[in-house]
Every structure is written in structure tokens, then in C-alpha cells.
Short mmCIF file of C-alpha atoms in Angstrom, two decimals:
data_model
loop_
_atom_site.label_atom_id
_atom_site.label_comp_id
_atom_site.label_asym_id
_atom_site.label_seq_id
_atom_site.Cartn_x
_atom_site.Cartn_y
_atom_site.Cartn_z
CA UNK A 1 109.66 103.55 87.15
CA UNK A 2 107.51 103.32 83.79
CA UNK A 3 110.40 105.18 82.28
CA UNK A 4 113.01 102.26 83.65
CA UNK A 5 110.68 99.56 82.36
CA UNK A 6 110.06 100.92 78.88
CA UNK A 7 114.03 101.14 78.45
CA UNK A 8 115.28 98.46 80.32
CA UNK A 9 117.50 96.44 78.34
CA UNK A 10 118.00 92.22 78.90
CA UNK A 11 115.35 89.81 79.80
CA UNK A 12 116.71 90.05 83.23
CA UNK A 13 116.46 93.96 83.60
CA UNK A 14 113.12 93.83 82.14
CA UNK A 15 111.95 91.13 84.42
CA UNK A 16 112.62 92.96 87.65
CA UNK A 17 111.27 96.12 85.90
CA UNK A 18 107.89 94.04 85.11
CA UNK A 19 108.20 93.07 88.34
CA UNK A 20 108.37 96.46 89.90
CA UNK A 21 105.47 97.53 87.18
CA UNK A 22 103.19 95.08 87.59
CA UNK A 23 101.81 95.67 90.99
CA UNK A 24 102.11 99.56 90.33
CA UNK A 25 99.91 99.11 87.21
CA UNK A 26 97.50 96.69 88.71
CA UNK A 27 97.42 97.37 93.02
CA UNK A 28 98.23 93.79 93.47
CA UNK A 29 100.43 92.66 96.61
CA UNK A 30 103.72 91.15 96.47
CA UNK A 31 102.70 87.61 96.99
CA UNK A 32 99.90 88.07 94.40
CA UNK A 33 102.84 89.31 92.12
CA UNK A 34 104.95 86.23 92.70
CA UNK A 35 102.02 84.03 91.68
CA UNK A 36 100.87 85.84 88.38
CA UNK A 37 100.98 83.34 85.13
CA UNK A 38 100.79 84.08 81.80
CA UNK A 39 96.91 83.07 81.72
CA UNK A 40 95.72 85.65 84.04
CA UNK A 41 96.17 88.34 82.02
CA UNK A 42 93.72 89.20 78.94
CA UNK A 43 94.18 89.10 75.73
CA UNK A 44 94.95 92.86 75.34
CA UNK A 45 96.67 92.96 78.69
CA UNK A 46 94.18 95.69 79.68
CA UNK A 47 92.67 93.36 82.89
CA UNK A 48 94.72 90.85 85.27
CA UNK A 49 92.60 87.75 87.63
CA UNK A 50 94.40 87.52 90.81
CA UNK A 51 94.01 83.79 90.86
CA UNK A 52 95.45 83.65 94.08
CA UNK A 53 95.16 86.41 95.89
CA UNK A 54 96.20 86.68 99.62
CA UNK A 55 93.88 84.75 102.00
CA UNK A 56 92.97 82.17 99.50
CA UNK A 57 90.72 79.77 100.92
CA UNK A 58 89.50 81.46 103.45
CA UNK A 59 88.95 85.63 103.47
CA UNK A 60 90.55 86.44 100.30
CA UNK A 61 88.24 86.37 96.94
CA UNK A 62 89.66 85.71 93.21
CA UNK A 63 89.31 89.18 91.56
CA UNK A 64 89.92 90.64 88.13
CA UNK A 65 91.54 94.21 88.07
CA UNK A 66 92.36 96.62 85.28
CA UNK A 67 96.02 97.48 84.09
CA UNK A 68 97.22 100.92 83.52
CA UNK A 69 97.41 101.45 80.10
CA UNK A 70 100.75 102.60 80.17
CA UNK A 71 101.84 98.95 81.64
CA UNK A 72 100.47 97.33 78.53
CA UNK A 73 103.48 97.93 75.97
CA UNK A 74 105.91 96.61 78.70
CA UNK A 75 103.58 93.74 79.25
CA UNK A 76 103.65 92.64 75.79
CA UNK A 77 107.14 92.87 75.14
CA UNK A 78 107.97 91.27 78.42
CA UNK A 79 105.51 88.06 77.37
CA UNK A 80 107.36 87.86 74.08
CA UNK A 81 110.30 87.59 75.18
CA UNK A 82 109.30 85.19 77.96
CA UNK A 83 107.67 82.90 75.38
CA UNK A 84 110.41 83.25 73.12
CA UNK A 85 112.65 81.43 75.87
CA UNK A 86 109.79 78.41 75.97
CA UNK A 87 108.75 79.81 79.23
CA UNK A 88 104.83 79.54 80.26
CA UNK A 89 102.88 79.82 83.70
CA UNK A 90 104.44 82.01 86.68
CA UNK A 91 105.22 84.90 84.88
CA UNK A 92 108.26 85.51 87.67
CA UNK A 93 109.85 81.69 88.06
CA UNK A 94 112.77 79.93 89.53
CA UNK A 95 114.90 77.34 87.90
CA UNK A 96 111.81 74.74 88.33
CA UNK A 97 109.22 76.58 87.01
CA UNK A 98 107.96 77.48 90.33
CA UNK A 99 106.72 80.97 91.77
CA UNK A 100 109.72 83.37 92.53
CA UNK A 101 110.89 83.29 95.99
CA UNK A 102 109.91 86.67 98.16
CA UNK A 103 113.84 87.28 98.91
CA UNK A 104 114.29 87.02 95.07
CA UNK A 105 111.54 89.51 94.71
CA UNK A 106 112.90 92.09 96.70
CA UNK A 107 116.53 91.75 94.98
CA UNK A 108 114.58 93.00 91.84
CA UNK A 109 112.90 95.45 93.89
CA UNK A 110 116.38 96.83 95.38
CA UNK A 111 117.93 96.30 91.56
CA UNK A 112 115.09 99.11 90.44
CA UNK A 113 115.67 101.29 93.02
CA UNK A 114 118.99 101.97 92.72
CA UNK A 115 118.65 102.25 88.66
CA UNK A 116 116.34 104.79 89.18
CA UNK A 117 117.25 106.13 92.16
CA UNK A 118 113.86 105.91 93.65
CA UNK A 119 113.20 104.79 97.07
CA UNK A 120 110.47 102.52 97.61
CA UNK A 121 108.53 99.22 98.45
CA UNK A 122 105.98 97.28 97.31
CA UNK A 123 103.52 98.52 99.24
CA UNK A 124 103.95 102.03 98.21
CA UNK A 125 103.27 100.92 94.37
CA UNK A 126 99.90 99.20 95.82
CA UNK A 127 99.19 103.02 97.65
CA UNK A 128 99.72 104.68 94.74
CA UNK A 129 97.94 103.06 92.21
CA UNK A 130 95.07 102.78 95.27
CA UNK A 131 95.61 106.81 95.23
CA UNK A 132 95.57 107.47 91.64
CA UNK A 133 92.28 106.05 91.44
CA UNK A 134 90.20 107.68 94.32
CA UNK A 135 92.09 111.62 92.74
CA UNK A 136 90.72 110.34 89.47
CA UNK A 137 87.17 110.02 91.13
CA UNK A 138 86.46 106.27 91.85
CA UNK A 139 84.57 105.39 94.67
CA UNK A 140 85.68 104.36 97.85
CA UNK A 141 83.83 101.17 97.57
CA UNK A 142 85.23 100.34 94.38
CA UNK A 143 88.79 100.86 94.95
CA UNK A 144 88.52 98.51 98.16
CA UNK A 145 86.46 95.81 95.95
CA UNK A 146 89.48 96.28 93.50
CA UNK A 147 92.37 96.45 95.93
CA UNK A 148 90.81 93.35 97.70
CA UNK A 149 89.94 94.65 100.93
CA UNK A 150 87.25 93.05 103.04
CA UNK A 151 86.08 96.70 103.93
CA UNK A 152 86.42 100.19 103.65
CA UNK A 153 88.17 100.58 106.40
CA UNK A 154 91.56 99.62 105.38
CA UNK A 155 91.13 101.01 102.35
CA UNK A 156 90.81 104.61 103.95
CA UNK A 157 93.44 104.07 106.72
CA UNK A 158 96.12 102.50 104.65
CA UNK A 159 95.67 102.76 101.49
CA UNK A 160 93.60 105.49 99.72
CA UNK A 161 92.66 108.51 101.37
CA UNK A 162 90.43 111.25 100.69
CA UNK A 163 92.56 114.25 100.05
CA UNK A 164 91.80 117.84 101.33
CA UNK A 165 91.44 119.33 98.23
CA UNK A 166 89.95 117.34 96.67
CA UNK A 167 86.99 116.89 99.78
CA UNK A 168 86.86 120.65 99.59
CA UNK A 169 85.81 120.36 95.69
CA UNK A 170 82.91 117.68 96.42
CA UNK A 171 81.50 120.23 99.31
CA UNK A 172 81.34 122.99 96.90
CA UNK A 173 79.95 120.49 94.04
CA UNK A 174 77.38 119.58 96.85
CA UNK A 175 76.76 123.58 97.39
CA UNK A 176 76.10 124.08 93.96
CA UNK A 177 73.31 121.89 93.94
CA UNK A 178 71.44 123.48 96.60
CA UNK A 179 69.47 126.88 95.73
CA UNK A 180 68.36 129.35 98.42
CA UNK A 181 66.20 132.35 98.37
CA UNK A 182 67.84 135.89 98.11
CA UNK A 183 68.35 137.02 101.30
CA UNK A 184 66.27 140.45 102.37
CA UNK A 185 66.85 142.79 104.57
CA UNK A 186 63.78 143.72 107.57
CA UNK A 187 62.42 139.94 106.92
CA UNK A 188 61.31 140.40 110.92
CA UNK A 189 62.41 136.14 111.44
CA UNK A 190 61.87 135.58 115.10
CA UNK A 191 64.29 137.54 117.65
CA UNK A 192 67.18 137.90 115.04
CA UNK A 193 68.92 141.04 115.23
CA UNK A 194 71.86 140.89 113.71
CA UNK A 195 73.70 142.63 110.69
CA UNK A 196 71.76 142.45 107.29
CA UNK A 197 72.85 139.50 105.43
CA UNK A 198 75.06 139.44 102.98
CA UNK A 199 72.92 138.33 99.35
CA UNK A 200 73.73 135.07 98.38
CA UNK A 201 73.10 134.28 94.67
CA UNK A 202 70.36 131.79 93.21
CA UNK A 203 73.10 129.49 91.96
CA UNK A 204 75.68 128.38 94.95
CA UNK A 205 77.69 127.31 92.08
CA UNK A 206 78.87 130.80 91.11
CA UNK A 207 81.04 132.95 93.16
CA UNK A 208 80.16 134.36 96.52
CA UNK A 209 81.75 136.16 98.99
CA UNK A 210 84.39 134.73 101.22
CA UNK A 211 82.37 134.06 104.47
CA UNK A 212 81.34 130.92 105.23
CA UNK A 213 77.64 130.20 103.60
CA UNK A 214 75.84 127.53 104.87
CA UNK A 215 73.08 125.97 102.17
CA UNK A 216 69.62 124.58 103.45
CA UNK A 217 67.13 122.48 101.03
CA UNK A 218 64.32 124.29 101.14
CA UNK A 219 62.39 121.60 102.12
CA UNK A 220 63.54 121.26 105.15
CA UNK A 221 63.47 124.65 106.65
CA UNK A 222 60.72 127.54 105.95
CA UNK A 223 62.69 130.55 104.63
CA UNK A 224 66.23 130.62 105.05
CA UNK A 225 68.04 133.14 105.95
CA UNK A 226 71.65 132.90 105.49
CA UNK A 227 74.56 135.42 106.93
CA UNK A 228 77.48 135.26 108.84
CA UNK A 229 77.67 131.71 109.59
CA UNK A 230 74.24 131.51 110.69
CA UNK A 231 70.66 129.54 109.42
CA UNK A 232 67.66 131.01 110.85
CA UNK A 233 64.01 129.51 109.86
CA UNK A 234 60.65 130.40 111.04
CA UNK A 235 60.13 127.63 113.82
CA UNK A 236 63.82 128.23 115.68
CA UNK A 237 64.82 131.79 115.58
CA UNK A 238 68.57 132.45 117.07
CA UNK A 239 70.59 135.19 118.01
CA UNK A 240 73.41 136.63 116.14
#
């Protein structure tokens, strides 16, 4: 889609590009695309105010996003050209200056899609870019405050969700904080009996073996004994 935008040729080709780019580049919804005007973008195009975002007046809060940096270049030549034709305010307008109908909208959408043969909607651009920032390590929090959410919850159910892998990689970066004593063999804990324990490094953070290794602060049990799935401390001694 970047691709289509950076090469479209045509004020009109480029304005249903920008169109497309703008909510992919900034997370903003398709009515808060419609009423985007020239003065709610920076100087430098790197941050957008939704100055009327969806539930204006009541649930829905003016916010200021950033813009991909890749959008900016399109951006800029899209305003140029727009000024050049004596156009200011809605940056997508109808004959009267007013915002773009939503029907006009998604003709530019369906224009995109079949130039680039890439099937999608607007809310998939407002996913993605919701996506793209949670993989790159933003808070939860911050992508809802961003993506205008009144909560978290939507956020995670609809719109950017905590991949697998990548909640795998914050348990082991939670592991490798946590240090343990060596295990040792004989350490007579209690009524455990079962095979010695397999050593576990110092460090969590380097390799150990592949079964499952469960990490206790020391400060909350005695000494820990870890192996084969299972804690034991001094107060609450379990079998194998």
C-alpha cells in the first residue's frame, strides 16, 4: 500500500492512496479520516490531532498521534499538490469544501484494492498499525490511549493482541531476572523424595535444559529447590 502511494500518479490516484495511507500510518478510524484538515497535522508531518475524533462531545477525547515515518514523503507531496489547486481545510473534500462522504471513501478504498491487489478495509489498517506497535514493544496502555479507546479492553480484543511469541520472550526476560541457588543433591527438604534435581545455573538468562524451570525470589521462599516442575521450600515440603 506504501508502495501504491509513493507511485501513484494524478492528484486523484494519490488522494485515494493518502486516503488509504493515512489511517494505516496514524490508527485513525474512517470517520476521523474523512474529517482530517490541513491544520491537524504538524509542521514536519511526524504527529496528526484528531480534532474530531469519534464520540465527540461526549466519550471520545481530542488526541494527537504520531505518523509513520514512511507516510511523511506522501504526506508532503500530497499537501503540495492540494495547495497548489487553492485547496485548504478537509484534507479529503467534496465539491463544497465539505468532509468526503463515507460512500466516497470506500470508492477510494475499493480503487486501492484492486491496484494493488490487496484485500482489505479500514479497519484492518487501524489493526495493523495498532499491531505494529504493541510487536515493537509499546505498552498496552499506550496503544489504547493512542488508538482512542476508553479501555484496555477493546484494545486487546479487537485491536492489538499480545502475540505468543512474543509473551513467551517477556516470560523468559522475567526468568532472567530472577536468580536461584544451585540446586544440591541430599539437601534432606521435608518428605521430598524424588530424583536429584537437575542444576539450574545462577543466571536464568543463560541456557538451561529443556524441562520446565520454575524461578522463586528468594525472598519469598527459604531455599528453593527446583526440578522437574516442582518448588519445594522449608515450610511446605511436597511429594514428587
Amino acid at each position: 500500500l506504501y508502495r501504491h502511494a509513493e507511485c501513484a500518479s494524478g492528484f486523484r490516484e494519490l488522494r485515494a492512496a493518502v486516503s488509504v495511507i493515512l489511517p494505516l500510518a496514524s490508527g485513525i478510524r474512517p470517520q476521523e479520516t474523512r474529517f482530517v484538515r490541513d491544520g491537524d497535522l504538524s509542521d514536519d508531518l511526524a504527529e496528526l490531532t484528531v480534532s474530531h475524533p469519534k464520540g465527540m462531545g461526549t466519550y471520545g477525547d481530542i488526541r494527537t498521534v504520531p505518523v509513520h515515518p514512511r507516510a511523511v514523503p506522501v504526506l508532503e507531496r500530497y499537501l503540495e499538490e492540494f495547495h497548489g489547486r487553492g485547496l485548504r481545510g478537509y484534507l479529503f473534500q467534496g465539491p463544497g469544501g465539505e468532509p468526503v462522504a463515507g460512500n466516497t471513501q470506500r470508492m477510494w478504498r475499493c480503487s486501492v484494492s484492486e491496484a494493488t491487489g490487496v484485500a482489505f478495509d479500514h479497519r484492518v489498517l487501524r489493526r495493523t498499525w495498532g499491531q505494529g506497535l504493541l510487536d515493537a514493544g509499546v505498552s498496552e496502555q499506550e496503544v489504547s490511549v493512542l488508538l482512542g479507546h476508553a479501555s484496555t479492553v477493546t484494545t486487546a480484543k479487537y485491536y492489538a493482541r499480545t502475540r505468543q511469541d512474543g509473551a513467551r520472550d517477556a516470560a523468559r526476560r522475567a526468568w532472567g531476572r530472577l536468580r536461584v541457588r544451585e540446586n544440591v543433591c541430599g539437601s534432606g527438604l521435608g518428605e521430598w523424595e524424588g530424583r536429584c534435581p537437575i542444576p539450574v545455573s545462577e543466571d536464568l538468562g543463560q541456557e538451561v535444559p529443556e524441562t520446565l524451570v520454575l524461578g522463586v525470589p528468594e525472598e519469598l521462599l527459604g531455599d528453593v529447590l527446583l526440578g522437574d516442575g516442582a518448588v519445594v521450600d522449608e515450610q511446605h515440603p511436597v511429594g514428587d
